[in-house]
Structure formats: C-alpha cells, structure tokens
Coordinates of C-alpha atoms in Angstrom, one line a residue:
X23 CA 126.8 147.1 119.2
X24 CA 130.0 148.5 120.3
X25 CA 130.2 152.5 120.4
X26 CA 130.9 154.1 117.2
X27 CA 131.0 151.0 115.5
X28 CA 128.2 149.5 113.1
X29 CA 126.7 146.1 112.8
X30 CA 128.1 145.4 109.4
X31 CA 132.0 146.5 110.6
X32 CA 131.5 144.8 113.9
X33 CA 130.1 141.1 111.8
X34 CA 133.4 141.7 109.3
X35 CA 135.6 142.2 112.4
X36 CA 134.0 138.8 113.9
X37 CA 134.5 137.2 110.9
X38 CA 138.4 137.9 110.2
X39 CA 139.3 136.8 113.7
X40 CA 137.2 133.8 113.4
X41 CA 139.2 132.9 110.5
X42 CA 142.5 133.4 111.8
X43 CA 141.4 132.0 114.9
X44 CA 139.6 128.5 113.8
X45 CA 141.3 127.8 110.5
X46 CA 140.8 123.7 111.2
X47 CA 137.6 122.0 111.0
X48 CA 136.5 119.9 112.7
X49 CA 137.8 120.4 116.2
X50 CA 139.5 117.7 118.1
X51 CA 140.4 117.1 121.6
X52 CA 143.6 115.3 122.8
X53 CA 143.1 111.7 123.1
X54 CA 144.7 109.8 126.3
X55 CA 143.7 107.6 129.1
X56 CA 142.3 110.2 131.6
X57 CA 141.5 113.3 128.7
X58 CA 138.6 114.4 128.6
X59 CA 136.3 113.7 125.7
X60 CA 133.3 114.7 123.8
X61 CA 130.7 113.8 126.3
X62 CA 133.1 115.3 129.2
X63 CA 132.8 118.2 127.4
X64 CA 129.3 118.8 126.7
X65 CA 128.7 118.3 130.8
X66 CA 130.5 121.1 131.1
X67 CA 128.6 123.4 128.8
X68 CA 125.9 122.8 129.9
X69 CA 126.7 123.5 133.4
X70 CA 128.3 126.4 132.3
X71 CA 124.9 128.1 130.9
X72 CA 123.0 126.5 133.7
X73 CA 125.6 128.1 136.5
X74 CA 125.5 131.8 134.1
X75 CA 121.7 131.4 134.3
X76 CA 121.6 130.9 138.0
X77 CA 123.6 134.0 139.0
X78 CA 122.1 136.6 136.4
X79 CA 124.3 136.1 133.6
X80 CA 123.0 137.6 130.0
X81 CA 123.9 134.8 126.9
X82 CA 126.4 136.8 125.9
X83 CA 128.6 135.7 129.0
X84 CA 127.4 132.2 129.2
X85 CA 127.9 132.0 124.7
X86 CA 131.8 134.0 125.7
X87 CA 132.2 131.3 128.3
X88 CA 131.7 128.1 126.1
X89 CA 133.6 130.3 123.2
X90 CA 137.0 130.5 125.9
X91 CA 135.9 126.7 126.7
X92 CA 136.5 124.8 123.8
X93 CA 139.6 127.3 122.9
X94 CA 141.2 125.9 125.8
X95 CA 140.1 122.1 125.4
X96 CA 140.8 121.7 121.8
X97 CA 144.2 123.6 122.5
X98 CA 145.7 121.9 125.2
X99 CA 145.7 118.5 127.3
X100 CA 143.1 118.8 130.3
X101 CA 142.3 115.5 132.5
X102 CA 138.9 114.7 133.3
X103 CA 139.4 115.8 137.1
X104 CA 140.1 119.1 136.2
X105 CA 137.7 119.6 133.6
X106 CA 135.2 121.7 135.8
X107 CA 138.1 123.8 137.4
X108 CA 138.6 125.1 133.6
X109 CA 134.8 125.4 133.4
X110 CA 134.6 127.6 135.8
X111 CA 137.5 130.0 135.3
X112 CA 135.9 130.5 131.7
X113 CA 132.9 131.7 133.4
X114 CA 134.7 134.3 135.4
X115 CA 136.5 135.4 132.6
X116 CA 134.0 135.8 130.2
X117 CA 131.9 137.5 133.4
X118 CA 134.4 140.2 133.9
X119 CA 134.7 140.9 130.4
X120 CA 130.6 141.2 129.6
X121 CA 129.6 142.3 132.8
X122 CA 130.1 146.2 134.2
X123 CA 131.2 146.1 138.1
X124 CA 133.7 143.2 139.5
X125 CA 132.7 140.8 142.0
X126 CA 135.2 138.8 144.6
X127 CA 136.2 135.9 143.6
X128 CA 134.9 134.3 147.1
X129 CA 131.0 136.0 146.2
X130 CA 131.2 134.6 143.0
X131 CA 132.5 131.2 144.0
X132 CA 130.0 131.0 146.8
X133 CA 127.1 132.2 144.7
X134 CA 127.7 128.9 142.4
X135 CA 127.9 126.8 145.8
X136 CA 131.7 126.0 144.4
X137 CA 134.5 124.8 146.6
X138 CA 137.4 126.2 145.3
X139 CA 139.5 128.9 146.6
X140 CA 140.1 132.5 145.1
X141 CA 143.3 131.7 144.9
X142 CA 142.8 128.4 142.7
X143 CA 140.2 130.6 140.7
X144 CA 143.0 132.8 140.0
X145 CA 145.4 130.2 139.2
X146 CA 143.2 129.1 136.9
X147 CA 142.4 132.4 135.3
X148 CA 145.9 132.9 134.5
X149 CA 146.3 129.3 133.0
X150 CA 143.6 130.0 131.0
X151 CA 144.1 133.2 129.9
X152 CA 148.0 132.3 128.8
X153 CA 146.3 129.5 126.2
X154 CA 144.6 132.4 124.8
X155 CA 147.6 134.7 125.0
X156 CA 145.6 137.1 126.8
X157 CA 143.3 137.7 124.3
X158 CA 139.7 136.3 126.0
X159 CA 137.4 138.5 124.1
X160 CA 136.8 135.9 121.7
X161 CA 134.2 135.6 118.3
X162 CA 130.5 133.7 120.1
X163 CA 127.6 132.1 119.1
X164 CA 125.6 135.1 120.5
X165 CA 127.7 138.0 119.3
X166 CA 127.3 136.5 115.6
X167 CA 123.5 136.0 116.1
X168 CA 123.2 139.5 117.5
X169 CA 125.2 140.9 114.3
X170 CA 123.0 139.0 112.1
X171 CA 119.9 140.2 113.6
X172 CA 121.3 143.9 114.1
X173 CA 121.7 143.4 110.1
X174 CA 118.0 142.8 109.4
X175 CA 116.9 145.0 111.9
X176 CA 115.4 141.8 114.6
X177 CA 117.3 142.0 116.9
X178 CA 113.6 142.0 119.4
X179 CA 114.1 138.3 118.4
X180 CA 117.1 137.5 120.3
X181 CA 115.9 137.1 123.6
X182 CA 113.1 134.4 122.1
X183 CA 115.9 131.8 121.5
X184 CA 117.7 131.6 124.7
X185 CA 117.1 127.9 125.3
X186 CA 117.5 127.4 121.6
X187 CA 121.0 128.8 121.6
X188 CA 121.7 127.1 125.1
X189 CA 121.6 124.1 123.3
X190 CA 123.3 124.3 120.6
X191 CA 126.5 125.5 122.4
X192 CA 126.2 122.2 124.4
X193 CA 125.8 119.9 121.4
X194 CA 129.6 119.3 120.6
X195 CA 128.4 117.6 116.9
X196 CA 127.0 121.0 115.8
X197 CA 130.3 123.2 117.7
X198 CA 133.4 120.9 116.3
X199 CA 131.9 120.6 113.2
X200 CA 130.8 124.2 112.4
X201 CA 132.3 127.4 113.1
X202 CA 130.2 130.0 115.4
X203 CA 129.2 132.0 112.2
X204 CA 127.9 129.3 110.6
X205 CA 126.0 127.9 113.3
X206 CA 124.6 131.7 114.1
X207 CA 123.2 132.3 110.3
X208 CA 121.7 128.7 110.2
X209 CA 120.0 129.6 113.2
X210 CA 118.9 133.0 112.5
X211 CA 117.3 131.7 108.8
X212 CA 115.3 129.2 111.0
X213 CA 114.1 132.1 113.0
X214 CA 113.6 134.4 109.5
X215 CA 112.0 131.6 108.0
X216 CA 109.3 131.4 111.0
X217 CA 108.2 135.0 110.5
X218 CA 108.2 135.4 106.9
X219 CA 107.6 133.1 103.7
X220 CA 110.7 134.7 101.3
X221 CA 113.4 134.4 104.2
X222 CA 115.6 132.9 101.5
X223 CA 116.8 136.7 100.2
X224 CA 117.5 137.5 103.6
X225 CA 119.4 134.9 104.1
X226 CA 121.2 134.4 100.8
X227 CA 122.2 138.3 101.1
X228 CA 123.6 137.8 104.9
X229 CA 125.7 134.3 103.2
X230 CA 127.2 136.6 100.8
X231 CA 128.4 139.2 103.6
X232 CA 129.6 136.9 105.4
X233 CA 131.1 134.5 102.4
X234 CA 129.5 131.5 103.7
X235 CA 128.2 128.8 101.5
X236 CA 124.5 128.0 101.1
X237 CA 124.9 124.5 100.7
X238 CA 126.7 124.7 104.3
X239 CA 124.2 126.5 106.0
X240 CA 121.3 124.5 104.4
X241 CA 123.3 121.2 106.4
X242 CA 123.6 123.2 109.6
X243 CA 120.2 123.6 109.3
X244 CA 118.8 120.3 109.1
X245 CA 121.4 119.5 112.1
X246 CA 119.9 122.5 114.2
X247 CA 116.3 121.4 113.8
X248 CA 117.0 117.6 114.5
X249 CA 118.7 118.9 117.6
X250 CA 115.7 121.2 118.9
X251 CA 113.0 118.1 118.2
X252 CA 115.5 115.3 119.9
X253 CA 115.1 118.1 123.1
X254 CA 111.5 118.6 122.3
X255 CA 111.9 122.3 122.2
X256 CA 109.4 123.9 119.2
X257 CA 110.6 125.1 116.0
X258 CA 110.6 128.8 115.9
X259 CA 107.0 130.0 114.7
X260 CA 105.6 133.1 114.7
X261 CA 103.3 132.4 118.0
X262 CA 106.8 130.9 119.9
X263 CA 108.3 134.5 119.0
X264 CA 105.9 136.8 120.1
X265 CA 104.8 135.0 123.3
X266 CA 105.6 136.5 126.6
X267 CA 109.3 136.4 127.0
X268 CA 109.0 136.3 131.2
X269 CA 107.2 132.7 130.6
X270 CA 109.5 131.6 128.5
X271 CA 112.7 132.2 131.5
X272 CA 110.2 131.0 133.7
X273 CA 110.0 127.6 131.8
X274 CA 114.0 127.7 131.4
X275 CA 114.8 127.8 134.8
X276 CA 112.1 125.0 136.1
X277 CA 112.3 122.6 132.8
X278 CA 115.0 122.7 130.7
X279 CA 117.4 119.5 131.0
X280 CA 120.1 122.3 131.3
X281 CA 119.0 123.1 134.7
X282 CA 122.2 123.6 137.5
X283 CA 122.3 121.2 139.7
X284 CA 125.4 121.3 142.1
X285 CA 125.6 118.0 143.4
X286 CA 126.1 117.2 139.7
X287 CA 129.9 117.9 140.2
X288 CA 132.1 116.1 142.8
X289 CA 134.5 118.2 145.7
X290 CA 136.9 120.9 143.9
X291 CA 140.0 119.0 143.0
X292 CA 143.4 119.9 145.2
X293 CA 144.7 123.4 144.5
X294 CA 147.2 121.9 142.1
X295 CA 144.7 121.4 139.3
X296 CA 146.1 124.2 136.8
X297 CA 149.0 123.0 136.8
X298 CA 147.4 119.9 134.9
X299 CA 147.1 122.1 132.2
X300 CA 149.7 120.7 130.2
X301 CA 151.4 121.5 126.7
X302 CA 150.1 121.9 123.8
X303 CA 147.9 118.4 122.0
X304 CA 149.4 116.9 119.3
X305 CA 146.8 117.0 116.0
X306 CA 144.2 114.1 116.5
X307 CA 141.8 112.2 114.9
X308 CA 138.2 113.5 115.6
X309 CA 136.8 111.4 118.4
X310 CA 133.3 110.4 117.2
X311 CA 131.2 113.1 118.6
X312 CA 128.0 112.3 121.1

C-alpha cells in the first residue's frame, strides 16, 4: 500500500479512475487489413509476463505492463509489425514506474535478447506515453487483487496465484469483456472460497465496496475457472495455497505455456515503427474474441 494511505482509500481511488478511464465495455481494437487483432494481442501478453518473469520483474510490473498494453491497442491503430515494438516499451514503462533504481535502455534491451535500439525504445516510450497523456500509472489486475486481499487481511495469498493471474491477463475474452476490478474480485472469491466454506459474506461485503454486481462476478467466475482447467492449472484449494511458494516459480519458469521464448518474435522492425502509431480508431464492432 502506498504510504499514508489505506487499503480501502487506495481500492476507492482505483475504482474512480477505472471508471473514468474504461467507461465502454467490451473493448475493441481497430479493424483493417494489417491491424492487429485479438489473437495478435494475446501473443503479446503473454510475452510480456514471460519477458517480466525472465528479468526479475514482480506481477505488479508485468499486470502495469498489459494494463498500459491494451490502453494503447484499444486506443489507437497499431499494424501487426509493430505490435512487439509497443509490447516492449510498455514493459519499460511500467518497469520504471514499479521498480526502485533505472536501468539503461541498452542493459535492459540486451537482457530480453531484443534488437532494438535505445533510441527506438525511447521513441516508443514517448509514443506511448502521449496515448496515455502521460499518465502511465494505470488501475491493474494486481493492484486490484492486492487491495482486495489487503481488505480481508490475505494478502500471504498473493504470491500463490502468480500463474493464475498470468493467465488471465493473456486471455483477451476475460480482459475486453471485464474490467480489472471485476476480474480481481472474481478471482479473489475463488481463492476465499478455497480456504473457507462462508466466502460468500466476504465476498458480497467487498461487491458492495466496490459497487459491483454479484450476478457479474458470479459470470466472471465461471469464465475464470473454465480458463484455469482449459490450461490445466488446479483450482485454488487449500493444499495449492499453502504449498511451498519456491516450487511453485520453479514450475512457472520450466512449464508454464507462458514461457519466453525469443526466437518466438522475428528481427526488430526499422527504427520508423512509432511512427506507425497512427490516430486515433474509429468505434468498432467487437472482433470475436480467441
């Protein structure tokens, strides 16, 4: 929690920017011959986490990333050759914003096995960053589940559901069609249910706060736990939540189908890619989601 500031102020700060931020549901991306699309999309989540995990990066950076991700994407036009470009200046933005000491962009690039320049890193930064109007430090999946959790004193259980959360911000039919609070209390009254048997007063009490509908979170839900069984990860249970934690990153970096591969990605496009950033998409009809 930030300094001086509680749990319950933080959530209700979180939850007014959320609104102003996302008022329309569900997301859609700007269709065209060459956009990028759902599937496009998910890739780059995915490599995202994979690339935050691979260099030391805490969820929060990897959950700030995907957050600054799909601003971007569902905000503006981005070709499919330039998709990773944006990828990976959303990771060094939401690094120097989570993380306490700066890094070069050419160690950071290099660490990643990336072959763009700092100076196209930059360019894209500042692409990026004029989308959001300079305001990066946006509402996450893991900053809402951390609230939640800070609310009914668990927040020991965070760090259980790592690859749980991985995949659930690389699942564009959960992230277009549910806002990050929603998606962070459904997943959080899966993990409340798996450690105690009247985790609907919990969870009713923490709807209220944050003036989300039951019947909403109750279909997140179901979508959440279809998601974790088509990956084959277990359902939250009491044994999953109290086993060793070093195991369970051990398993994550080794077996998880989010594991970074960087031959997965072809050369770094020519240093003209930001500029492919183009203006803003014109409302679209939601591309079926994969």
């Amino acid at each position: 929690m930030q300094d001086g500031i509680s749990s319950t102020q933080l959530l209700q700060m979180l939850l007014q920017r959320e609104k102003l931020l996302y008022q329309n549901y569900p997301l859609s991306l700007a269709q065209g011959e060459g956009m990028i699309g759902w599937r496009e999309r998910n890739r780059e989540c995915a490599w995202v986490c994979a690339a935050a995990r691979r260099i030391g990066l805490e969820m929060d950076a990897a959950s700030l990333a995907v957050s600054i991700f799909d601003r971007v994407v569902t905000s503006v036009r981005i070709p499919g050759k330039y998709i990773n470009c944006v990828a990976v200046g959303s990771l060094s933005i939401a690094k120097k914003l989570c993380e306490d000491h700066e890094e070069d962009a050419p160690v950071f690039l290099g660490r990643l096995r990336l072959e763009y320049s700092a100076q196209e890193l930059k360019r894209m930064e500042l692409k990026i960053l004029e989308v959001l109007r300079w305001d990066a430090n946006l509402p996450n999946l893991n900053r809402f589940v951390e609230c939640l959790l800070s609310e009914l004193e668990a927040t020991f259980l965070l760090p259980s559901i790592k690859k749980h959360l991985d995949f659930l911000l690389c699942d564009s039919a959960l992230t277009s069609n549910f806002r990050w609070s929603v998606l962070a209390l459904s997943t959080v009254s899966l993990l409340v249910e798996a450690t105690n048997k009247h985790w609907q007063y919990p969870i009713n009490a923490l709807a209220r706060l944050c003036k989300i509908p039951m019947s909403e979170v109750n279909r997140c839900r179901v979508k959440i736990s279809n998601l974790w069984s088509r990956h084959m990860l277990p359902m939250p249970s009491t044994f999953h939540l109290l086993a060793d934690l070093d195991d369970q990153d051990s398993d994550m970096d080794t077996d998880s189908p989010l594991s970074y591969d960087p031959s997965s990605h072809p050369p770094a496009p020519s240093s003209e890619a930001s500029e492919y950033i183009t203006s803003p998409a014109p409302r679209a009809l939601q591309p079926t989601p994969c």
